[in-house]
XYZ file of C-alpha atoms in Angstrom:
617
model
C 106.608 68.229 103.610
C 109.574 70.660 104.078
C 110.309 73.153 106.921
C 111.847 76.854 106.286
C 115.384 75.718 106.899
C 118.215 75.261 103.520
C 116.807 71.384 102.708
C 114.105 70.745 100.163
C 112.003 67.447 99.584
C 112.308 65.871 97.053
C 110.034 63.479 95.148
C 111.374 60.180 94.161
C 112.318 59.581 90.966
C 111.705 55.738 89.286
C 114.753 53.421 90.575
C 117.083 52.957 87.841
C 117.133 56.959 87.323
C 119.654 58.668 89.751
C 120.597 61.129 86.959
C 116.984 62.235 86.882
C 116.710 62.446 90.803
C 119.752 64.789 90.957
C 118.782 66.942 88.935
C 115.281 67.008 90.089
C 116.596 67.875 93.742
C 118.998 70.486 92.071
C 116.126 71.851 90.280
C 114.067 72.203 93.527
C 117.243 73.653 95.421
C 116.510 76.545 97.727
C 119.366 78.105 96.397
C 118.429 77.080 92.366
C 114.806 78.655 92.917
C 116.737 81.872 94.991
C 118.869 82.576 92.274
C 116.629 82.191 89.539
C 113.783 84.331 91.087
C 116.439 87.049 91.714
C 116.787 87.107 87.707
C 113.244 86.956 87.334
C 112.899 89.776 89.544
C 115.674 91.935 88.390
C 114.242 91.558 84.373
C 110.782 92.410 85.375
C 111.460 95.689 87.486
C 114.335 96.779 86.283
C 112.040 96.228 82.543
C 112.614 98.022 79.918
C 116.311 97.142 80.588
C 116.461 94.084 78.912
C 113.845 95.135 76.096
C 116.096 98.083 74.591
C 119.460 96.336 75.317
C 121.407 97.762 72.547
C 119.862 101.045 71.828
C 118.716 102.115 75.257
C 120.607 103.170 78.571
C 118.840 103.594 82.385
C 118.491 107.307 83.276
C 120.546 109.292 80.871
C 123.108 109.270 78.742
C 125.530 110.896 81.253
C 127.392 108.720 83.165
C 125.819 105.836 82.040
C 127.801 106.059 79.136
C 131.065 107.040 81.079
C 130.082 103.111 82.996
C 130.185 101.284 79.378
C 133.473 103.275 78.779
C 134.680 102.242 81.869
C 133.855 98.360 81.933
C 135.212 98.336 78.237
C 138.678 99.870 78.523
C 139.293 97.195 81.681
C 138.467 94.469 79.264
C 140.545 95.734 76.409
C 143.122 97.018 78.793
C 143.568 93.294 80.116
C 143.514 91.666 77.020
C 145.985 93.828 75.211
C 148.884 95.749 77.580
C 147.572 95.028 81.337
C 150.669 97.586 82.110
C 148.533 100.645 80.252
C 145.703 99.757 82.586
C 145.833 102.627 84.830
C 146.669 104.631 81.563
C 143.503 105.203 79.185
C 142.871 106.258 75.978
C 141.187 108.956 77.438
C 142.545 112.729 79.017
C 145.308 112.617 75.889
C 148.135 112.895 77.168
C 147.578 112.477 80.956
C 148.920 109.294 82.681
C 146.528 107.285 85.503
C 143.470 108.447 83.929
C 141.564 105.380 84.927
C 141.561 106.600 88.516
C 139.884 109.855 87.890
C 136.567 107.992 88.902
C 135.532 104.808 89.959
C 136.769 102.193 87.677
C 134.158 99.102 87.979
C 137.285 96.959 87.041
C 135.901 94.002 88.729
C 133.502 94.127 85.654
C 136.251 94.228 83.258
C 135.785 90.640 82.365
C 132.851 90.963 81.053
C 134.604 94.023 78.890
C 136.510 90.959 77.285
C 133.449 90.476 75.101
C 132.581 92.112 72.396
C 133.994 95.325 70.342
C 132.927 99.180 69.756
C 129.924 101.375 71.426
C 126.694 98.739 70.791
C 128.944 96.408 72.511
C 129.841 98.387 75.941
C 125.997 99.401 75.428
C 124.565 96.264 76.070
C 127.475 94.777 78.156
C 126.143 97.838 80.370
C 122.569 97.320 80.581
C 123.279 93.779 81.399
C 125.568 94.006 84.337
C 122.632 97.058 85.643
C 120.142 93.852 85.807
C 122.509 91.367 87.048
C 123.668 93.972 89.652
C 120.271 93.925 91.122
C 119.997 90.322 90.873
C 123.078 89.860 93.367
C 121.783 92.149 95.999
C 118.816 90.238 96.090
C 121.161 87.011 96.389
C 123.432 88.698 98.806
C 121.193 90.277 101.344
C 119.243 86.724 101.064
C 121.805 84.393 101.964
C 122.965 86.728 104.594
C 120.038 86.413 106.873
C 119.463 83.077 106.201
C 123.288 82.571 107.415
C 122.573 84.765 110.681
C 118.988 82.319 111.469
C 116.357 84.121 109.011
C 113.355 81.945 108.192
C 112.597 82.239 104.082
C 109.923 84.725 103.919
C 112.517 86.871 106.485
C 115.480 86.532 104.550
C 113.446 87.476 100.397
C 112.219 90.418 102.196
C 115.564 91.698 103.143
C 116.739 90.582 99.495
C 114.277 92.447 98.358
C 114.785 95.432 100.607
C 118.470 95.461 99.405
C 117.877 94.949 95.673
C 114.966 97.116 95.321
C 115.004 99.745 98.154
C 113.204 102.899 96.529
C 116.338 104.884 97.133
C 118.453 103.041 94.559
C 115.858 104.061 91.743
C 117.453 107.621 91.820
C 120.919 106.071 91.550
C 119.644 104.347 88.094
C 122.822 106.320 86.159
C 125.297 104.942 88.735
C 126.234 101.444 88.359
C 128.930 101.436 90.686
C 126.305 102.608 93.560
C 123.986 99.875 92.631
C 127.079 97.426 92.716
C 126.399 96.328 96.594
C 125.807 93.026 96.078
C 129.115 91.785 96.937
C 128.680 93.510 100.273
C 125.942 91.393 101.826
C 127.342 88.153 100.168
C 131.021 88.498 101.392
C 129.507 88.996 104.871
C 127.413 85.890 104.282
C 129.922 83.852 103.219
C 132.306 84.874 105.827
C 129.836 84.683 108.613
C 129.118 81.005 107.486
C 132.790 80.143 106.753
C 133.217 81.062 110.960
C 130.257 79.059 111.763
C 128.880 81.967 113.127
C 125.038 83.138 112.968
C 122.861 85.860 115.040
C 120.954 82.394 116.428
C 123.489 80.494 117.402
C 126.520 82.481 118.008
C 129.777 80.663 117.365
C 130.217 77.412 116.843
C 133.167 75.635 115.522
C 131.955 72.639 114.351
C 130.130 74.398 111.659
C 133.832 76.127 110.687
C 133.960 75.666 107.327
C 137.534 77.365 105.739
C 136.637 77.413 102.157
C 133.838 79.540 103.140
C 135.851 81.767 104.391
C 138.079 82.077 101.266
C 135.440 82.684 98.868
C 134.324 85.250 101.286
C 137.767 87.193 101.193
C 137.474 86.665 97.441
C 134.137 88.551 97.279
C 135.137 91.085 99.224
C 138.238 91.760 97.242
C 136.086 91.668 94.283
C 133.746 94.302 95.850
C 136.070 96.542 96.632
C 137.352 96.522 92.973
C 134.464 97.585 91.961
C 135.309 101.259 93.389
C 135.916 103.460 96.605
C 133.007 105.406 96.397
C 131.240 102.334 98.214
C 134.389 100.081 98.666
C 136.121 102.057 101.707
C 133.118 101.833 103.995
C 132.867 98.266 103.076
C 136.828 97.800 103.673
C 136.356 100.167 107.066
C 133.444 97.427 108.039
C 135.559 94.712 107.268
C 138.023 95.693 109.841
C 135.547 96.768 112.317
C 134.193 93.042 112.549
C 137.522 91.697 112.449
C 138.247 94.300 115.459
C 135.523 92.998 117.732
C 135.609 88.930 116.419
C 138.889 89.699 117.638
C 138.107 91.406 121.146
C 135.375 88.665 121.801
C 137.636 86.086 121.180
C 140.314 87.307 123.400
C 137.847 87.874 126.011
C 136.828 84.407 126.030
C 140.670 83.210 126.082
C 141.462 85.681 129.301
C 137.542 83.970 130.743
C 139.546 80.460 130.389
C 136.487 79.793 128.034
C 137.821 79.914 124.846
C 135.830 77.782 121.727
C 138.172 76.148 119.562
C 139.761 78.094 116.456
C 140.849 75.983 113.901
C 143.962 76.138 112.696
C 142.611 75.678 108.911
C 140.074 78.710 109.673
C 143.245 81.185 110.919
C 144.672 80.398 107.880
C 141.806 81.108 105.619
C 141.206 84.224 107.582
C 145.005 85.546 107.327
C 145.154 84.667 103.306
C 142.236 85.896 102.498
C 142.919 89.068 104.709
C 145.661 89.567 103.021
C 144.648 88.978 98.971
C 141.981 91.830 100.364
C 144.508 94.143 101.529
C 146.729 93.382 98.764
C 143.655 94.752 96.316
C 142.973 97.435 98.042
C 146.163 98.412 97.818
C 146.608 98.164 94.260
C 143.422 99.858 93.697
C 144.303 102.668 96.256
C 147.895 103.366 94.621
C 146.599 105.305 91.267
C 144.242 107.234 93.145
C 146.874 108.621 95.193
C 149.094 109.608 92.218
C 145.996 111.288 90.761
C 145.830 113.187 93.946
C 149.529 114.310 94.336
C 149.463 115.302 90.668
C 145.846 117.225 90.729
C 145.309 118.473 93.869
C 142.138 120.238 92.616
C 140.216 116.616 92.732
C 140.027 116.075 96.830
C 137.360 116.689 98.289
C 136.854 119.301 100.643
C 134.122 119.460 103.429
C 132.356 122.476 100.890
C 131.880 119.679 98.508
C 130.737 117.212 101.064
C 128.272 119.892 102.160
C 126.604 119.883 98.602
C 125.574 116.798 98.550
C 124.341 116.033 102.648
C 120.670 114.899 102.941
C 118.474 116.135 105.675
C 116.690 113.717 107.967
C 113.769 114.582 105.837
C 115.573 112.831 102.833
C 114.971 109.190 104.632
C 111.479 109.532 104.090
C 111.339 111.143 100.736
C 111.663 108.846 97.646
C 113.010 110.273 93.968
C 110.595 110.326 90.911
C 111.916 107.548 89.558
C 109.338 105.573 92.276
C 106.080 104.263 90.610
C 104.558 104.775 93.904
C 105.421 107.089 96.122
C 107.327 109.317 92.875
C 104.320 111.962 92.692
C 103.519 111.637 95.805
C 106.891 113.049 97.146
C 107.251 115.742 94.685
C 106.745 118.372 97.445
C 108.855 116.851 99.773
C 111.969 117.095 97.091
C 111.213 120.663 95.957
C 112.662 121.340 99.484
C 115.874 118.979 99.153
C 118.901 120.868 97.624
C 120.414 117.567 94.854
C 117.228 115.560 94.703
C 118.844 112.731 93.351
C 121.547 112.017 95.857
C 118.786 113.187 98.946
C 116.169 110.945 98.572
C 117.305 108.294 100.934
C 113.501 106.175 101.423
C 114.648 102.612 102.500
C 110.915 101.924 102.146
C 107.850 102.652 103.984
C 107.068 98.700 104.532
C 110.723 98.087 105.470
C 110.386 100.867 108.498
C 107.887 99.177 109.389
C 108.654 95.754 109.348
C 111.991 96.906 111.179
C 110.003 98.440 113.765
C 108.142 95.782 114.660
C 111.078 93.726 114.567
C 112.443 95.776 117.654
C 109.259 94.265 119.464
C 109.262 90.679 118.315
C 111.731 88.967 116.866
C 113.577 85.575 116.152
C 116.940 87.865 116.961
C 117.926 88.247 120.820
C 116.961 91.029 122.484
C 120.878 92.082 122.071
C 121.212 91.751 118.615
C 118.282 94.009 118.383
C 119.565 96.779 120.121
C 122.806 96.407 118.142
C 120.787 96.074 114.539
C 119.382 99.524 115.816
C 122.686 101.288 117.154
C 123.899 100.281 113.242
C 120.529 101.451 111.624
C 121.262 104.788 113.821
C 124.905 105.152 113.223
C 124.793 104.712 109.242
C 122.239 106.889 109.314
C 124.185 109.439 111.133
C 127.270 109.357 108.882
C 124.630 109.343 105.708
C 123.441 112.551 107.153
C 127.326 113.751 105.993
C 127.337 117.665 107.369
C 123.727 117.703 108.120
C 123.927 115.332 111.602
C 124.348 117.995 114.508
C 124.954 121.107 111.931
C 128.095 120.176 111.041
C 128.584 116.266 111.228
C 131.546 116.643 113.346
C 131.395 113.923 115.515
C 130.042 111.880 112.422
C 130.816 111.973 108.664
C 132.843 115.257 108.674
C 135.121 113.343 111.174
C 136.055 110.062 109.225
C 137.411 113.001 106.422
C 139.756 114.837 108.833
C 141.010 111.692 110.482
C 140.417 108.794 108.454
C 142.212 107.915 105.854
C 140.426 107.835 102.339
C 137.338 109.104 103.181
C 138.522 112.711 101.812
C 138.136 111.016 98.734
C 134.279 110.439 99.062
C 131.691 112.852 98.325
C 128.263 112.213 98.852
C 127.619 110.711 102.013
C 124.035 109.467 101.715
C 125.092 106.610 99.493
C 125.715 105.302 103.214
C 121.900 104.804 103.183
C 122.870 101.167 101.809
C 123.954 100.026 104.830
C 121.168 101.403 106.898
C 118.713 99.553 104.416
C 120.849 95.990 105.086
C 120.653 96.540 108.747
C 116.544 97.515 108.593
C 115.961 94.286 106.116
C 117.908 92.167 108.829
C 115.378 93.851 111.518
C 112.618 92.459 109.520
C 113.986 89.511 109.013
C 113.905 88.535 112.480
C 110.420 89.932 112.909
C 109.279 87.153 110.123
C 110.944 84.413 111.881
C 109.729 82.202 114.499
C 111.936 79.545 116.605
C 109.983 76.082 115.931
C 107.544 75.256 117.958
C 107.815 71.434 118.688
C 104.286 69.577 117.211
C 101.240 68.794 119.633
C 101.524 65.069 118.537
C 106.087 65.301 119.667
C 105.985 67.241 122.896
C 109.265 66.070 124.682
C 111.210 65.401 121.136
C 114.132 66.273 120.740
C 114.762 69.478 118.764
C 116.063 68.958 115.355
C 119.919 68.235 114.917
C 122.363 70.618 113.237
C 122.752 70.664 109.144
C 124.211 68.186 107.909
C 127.986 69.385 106.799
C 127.786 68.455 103.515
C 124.388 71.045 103.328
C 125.573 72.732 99.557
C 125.074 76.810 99.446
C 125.411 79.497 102.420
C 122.439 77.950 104.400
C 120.842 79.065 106.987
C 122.479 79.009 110.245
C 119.985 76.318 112.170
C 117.512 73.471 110.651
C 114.557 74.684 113.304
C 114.753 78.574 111.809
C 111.297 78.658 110.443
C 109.109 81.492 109.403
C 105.945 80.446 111.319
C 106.372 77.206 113.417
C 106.918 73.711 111.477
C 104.371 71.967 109.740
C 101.572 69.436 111.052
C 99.349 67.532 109.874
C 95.128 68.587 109.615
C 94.118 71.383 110.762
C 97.092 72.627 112.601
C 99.199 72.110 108.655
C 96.431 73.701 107.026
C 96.658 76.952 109.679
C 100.456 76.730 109.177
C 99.870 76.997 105.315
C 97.670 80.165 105.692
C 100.140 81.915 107.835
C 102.992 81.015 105.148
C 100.879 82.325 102.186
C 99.988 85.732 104.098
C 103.894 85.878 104.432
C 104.098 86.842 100.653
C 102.088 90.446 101.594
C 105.068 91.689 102.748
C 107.624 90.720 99.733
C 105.138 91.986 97.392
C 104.243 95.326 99.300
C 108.414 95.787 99.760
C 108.960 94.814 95.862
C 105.824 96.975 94.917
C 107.312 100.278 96.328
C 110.337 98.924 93.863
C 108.917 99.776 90.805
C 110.159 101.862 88.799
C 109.339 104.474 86.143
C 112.810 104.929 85.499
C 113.726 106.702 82.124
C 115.286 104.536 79.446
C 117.022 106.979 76.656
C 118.244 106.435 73.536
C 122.091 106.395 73.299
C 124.289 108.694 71.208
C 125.343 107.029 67.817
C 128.849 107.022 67.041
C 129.543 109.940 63.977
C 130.572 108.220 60.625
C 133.989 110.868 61.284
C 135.157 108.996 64.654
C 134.698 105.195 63.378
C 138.229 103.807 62.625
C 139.934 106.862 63.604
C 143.497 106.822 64.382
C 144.926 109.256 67.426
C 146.037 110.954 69.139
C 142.956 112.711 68.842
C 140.846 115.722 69.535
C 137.139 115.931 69.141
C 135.533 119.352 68.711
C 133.379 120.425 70.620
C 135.097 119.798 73.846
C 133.060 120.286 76.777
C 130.124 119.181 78.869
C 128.114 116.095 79.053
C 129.471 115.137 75.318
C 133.071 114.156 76.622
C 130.986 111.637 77.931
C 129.876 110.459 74.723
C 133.183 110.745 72.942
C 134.169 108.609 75.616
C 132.020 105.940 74.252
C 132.739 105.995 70.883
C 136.360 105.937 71.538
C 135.627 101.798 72.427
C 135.805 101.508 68.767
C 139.564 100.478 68.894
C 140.209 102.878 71.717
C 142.253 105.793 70.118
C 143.945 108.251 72.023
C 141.827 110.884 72.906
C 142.244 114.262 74.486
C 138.836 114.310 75.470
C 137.402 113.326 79.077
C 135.092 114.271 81.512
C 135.971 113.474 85.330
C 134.938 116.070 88.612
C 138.081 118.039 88.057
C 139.432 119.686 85.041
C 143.253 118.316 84.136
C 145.206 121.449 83.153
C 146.667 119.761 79.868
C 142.985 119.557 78.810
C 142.245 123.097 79.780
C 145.569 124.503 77.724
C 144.454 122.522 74.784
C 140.475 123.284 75.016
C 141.580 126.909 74.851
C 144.182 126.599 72.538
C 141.941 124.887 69.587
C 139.485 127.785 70.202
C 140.883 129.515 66.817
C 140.873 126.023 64.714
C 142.106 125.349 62.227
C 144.365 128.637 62.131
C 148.075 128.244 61.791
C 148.792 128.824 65.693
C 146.639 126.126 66.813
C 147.845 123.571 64.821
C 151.048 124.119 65.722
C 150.125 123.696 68.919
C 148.539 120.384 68.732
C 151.024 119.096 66.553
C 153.482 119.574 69.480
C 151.252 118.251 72.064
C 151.435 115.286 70.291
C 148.077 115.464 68.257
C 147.985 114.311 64.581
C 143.882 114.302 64.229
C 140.737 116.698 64.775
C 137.566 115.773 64.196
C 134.818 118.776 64.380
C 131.551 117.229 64.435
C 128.880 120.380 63.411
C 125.801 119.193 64.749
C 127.017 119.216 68.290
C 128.936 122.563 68.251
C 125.647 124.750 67.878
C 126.014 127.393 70.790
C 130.173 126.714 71.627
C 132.832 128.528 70.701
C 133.769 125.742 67.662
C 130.105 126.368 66.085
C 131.835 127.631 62.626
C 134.964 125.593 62.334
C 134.079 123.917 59.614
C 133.327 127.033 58.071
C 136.859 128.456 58.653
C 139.381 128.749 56.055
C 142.213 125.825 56.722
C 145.546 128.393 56.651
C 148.120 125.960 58.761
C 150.277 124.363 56.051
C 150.039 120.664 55.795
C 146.664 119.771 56.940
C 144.547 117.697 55.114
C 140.655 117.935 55.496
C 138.099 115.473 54.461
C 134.316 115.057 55.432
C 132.971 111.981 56.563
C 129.463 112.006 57.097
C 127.922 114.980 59.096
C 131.391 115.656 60.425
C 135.150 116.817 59.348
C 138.170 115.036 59.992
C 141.679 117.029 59.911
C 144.815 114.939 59.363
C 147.688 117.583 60.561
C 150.429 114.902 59.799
């Protein structure tokens, strides 16, 4: 019979067979059954996902789209001229283009595989179930690393993957992306030997750990700013106070050991970190310097700020609490990026982990302080009218955080901290058996122990296991356990929309650019965006939160097409192809273009399909 601790029984296989008895025990894993329940899990509630994978997106076809873009030109961009990465086929003929939004180039491997829109379509609605599948994973192994009992550590997985919150950021895969977050921690936390339990101890040091953990983290933060920074900002704060505790120790003359292996870990993998963050930081700053229009200003940040309501007011996107809430977000400003619910259970469960809890009394208070702190700074302008101390502070002083504009996507971090609180709360330190009072408590894992484990073999969700009547009570207790994972997963489902995505004209397939799509504006930049995987032509069109001025001169210059001034005009801007697609330009100013006579000398139009292509070479 097993315990709640990273080991698993395993039943013998027939002698002759060690083959089959691996893979039995691998099969049986903790860490095999966490991972595949986290797929399980992320299919079924992120469903219809998977069932519309090449002609459905999550949400809307707004950014969504401007995501499968995205993860395909880091792929192509990779395989083909790595030097042109910060340089897109998009914004014709602006440079750094990549960096006018997050770039989820940590993805771009996966943008490796396959060609055109169907492609970057279902490369897209993948990664949006796998992305929920590592949160799960993360947040998991991260309490189990800090002394979380099983039942403790799948509700904060759950909490993290599922929080009703994230259903309103269904269109924004780089918000969803968080992972990373919870499993760099975990593996960094274990790599120290270091859990909420047990404190520090360095014969659990394990410097590989610690590597992989710098190596998530770097990956993480590639994945964007928008939810990179605060991660890179909590990096350093930990590394602050590991720092000041350690040195207080040293000057106490009661310094633990610090292996020297473990210091270099820590200094490598600090610096591959920095090194990426620097790299990924550099474009953004020339897009800055050269459009001054795209920082953020505290106006901006004031858009988007969530009242403390907001925390307790999920988006309709929730199966359960979506209707009910409706009044409650008639009376938020931007719905979507102000319903901040962590979860009803999860409040609770966090609550009563404040009053009883595997977690010292300490760690407690300090899991609060962080619940109240991200909290505050999710609050952006809102927290004490002006969020000065708090969010509105970190963008005068701090640098990068001008760059961020909706502060409640903080809320993530408030939601780890709460699923940590219940952890503890669903964790028990063993109690010794009636029939081994006096034992000895159980000895440390072993060091070989595979996976980010928990931190102690006696970390148990309800006492260990007896035999009779005290192993039958012991099974009862574990099986009510489940009520909470199911009522935190349950307030996870989602009635999410799943849309059908644009289909690439007939006129933009094999097109050659530099090119310029008509119409140009709105949500269909977007869309052009997505086409343009199909070999990735130059294209002048784009949509980002600022307006490039070449775009604007050109938008405005093509508004007489195809008369002779215009074309002159994109032929010296560099443009050799329009396409006007008809069907799309009802209501713009381009509505009749293809109804206009063609008076520029040397331009050659053809129609393909429902659209027109002009050649003006």
């Amino acid at each position: 019979m097993s315990t709640d601790t990273g080991t698993t029984a395993s039943t013998p296989a027939p002698a002759g067979q060690p083959g089959a008895r691996r893979l039995l025990r691998l099969a049986r894993h903790e860490w095999t059954l966490v991972v595949l329940g986290s797929l399980l899990l992320a299919a079924v509630l992120t469903w219809p996902t998977l069932g519309g994978l090449t002609g459905t997106i999550p949400q809307d076809v707004g950014d969504p789209t401007l995501q499968a873009w995205q993860v395909a030109w880091g792929g192509h961009a990779l395989l083909t001229d790595p030097t042109s990465l910060w340089h897109s086929n998009t914004f014709f003929p602006e440079p750094y283009t990549y960096a006018y939004s997050d770039t989820l180039l940590g993805y771009a491997p996966a943008g490796m595989v396959g060609d055109g829109p169907v492609a970057a379509v279902v490369r897209y609605n993948l990664l949006y179930v796998l992305t929920h599948a590592l949160a799960f994973v993360g947040a998991y192994a991260l309490a189990r690393q800090l002394g979380a009992g099983r039942a403790g550590s799948a509700v904060a997985g759950a909490a993290f993957g599922y929080a009703p919150w994230k259903l309103a950021q269904a269109g924004h895969l780089h918000v969803l992306s968080i992972g990373g977050i919870a499993l760099a921690l975990a593996m960094l936390a274990r790599g120290h030997g270091w859990s909420l339990r047990d404190g520090y101890r360095p014969d659990r040091a394990r410097p590989g750990w610690v590597a992989a953990g710098w190596l998530v983290a770097a990956w993480q933060i590639s994945l964007g700013f928008g939810i990179g920074l605060p991660f890179a900002y909590a990096l350093a704060l930990v590394c602050l106070v590991a720092a000041a505790g350690y040195g207080w120790s040293t000057w106490r003359r009661a310094r633990p050991p610090f292996p020297r292996g473990l210091l270099l870990a820590d200094l490598a993998g600090g610096v591959f970190f920095a090194g990426v963050a620097l790299f990924m930081a550099a474009p953004y700053f020339e897009v800055v310097n050269r459009h001054p229009e795209g920082r953020r200003t505290v106006a901006h940040i004031e858009m988007f700020s969530p009242p403390l309501s907001g925390f307790l007011t999920a988006p309709p996107e929730s199966w359960l609490w979506g209707e009910r809430h409706a009044a409650a977000r008639e009376q938020l400003d931007f719905a979507n990026e102000m319903t901040l619910l962590p979860g009803v259970v999860l409040l609770g469960l966090a609550c009563a982990g404040l009053a009883f809890s595997a977690w010292r009394v300490r760690h407690r208070l300090l899991l609060l302080a962080g619940v109240l702190v991200t909290g505050a700074l999710a609050m952006g302008t809102q927290f004490l009218g002006d969020g000065d101390p708090g969010y509105v502070t970190l963008v005068e002083h701090a640098p990068g955080w001008d760059g961020i504009r909706t502060p409640g996507r903080l809320v993530l971090w408030t939601t780890l901290l709460l699923g940590l609180l219940a952890a503890g709360a669903l964790t028990r330190e063993p109690q010794p058996p009636a029939d081994s009072a006096g034992a000895s408590p159980p000895p440390d894992p072993a060091p070989s122990e595979p996976a980010v484990g928990p931190a102690s073999a006696g970390a148990t969700a309800v006492g260990p296991a007896s035999a009779g009547a005290g192993g039958r009570s012991t099974g009862w207790a574990r099986c009510l356990l489940v009520v909470p994972l199911a009522l935190v997963l349950l307030e996870g489902v989602n009635r999410t929309p799943h849309v059908p995505t644009p289909e690439q004209p007939a006129a933009l397939r094999g097109v050659t650019g530099p090119v310029l799509v008509l119409p140009s504006d709105g949500i269909r930049e977007l869309h052009v965006m997505l086409w343009s995987t199909d070999g990735f032509p130059q294209v002048v069109n784009g949509l980002a939160s600022f307006v490039p001025a070449s775009q604007a001169e050109i938008r405005s210059a093509s508004l007489g097409f195809p008369d002779a001034g215009s074309v002159t005009y994109l032929r010296q801007r560099g443009i050799r192809t329009v396409v006007v697609l008809p069907q799309y330009a009802v209501g713009t100013p381009w509505q009749d273009v293809e109804t206009r006579p063609v008076t520029a000398p040397g331009v050659r139009r053809e129609q393909v399909g429902d659209g027109y292509v002009y050649h003006l070479d």
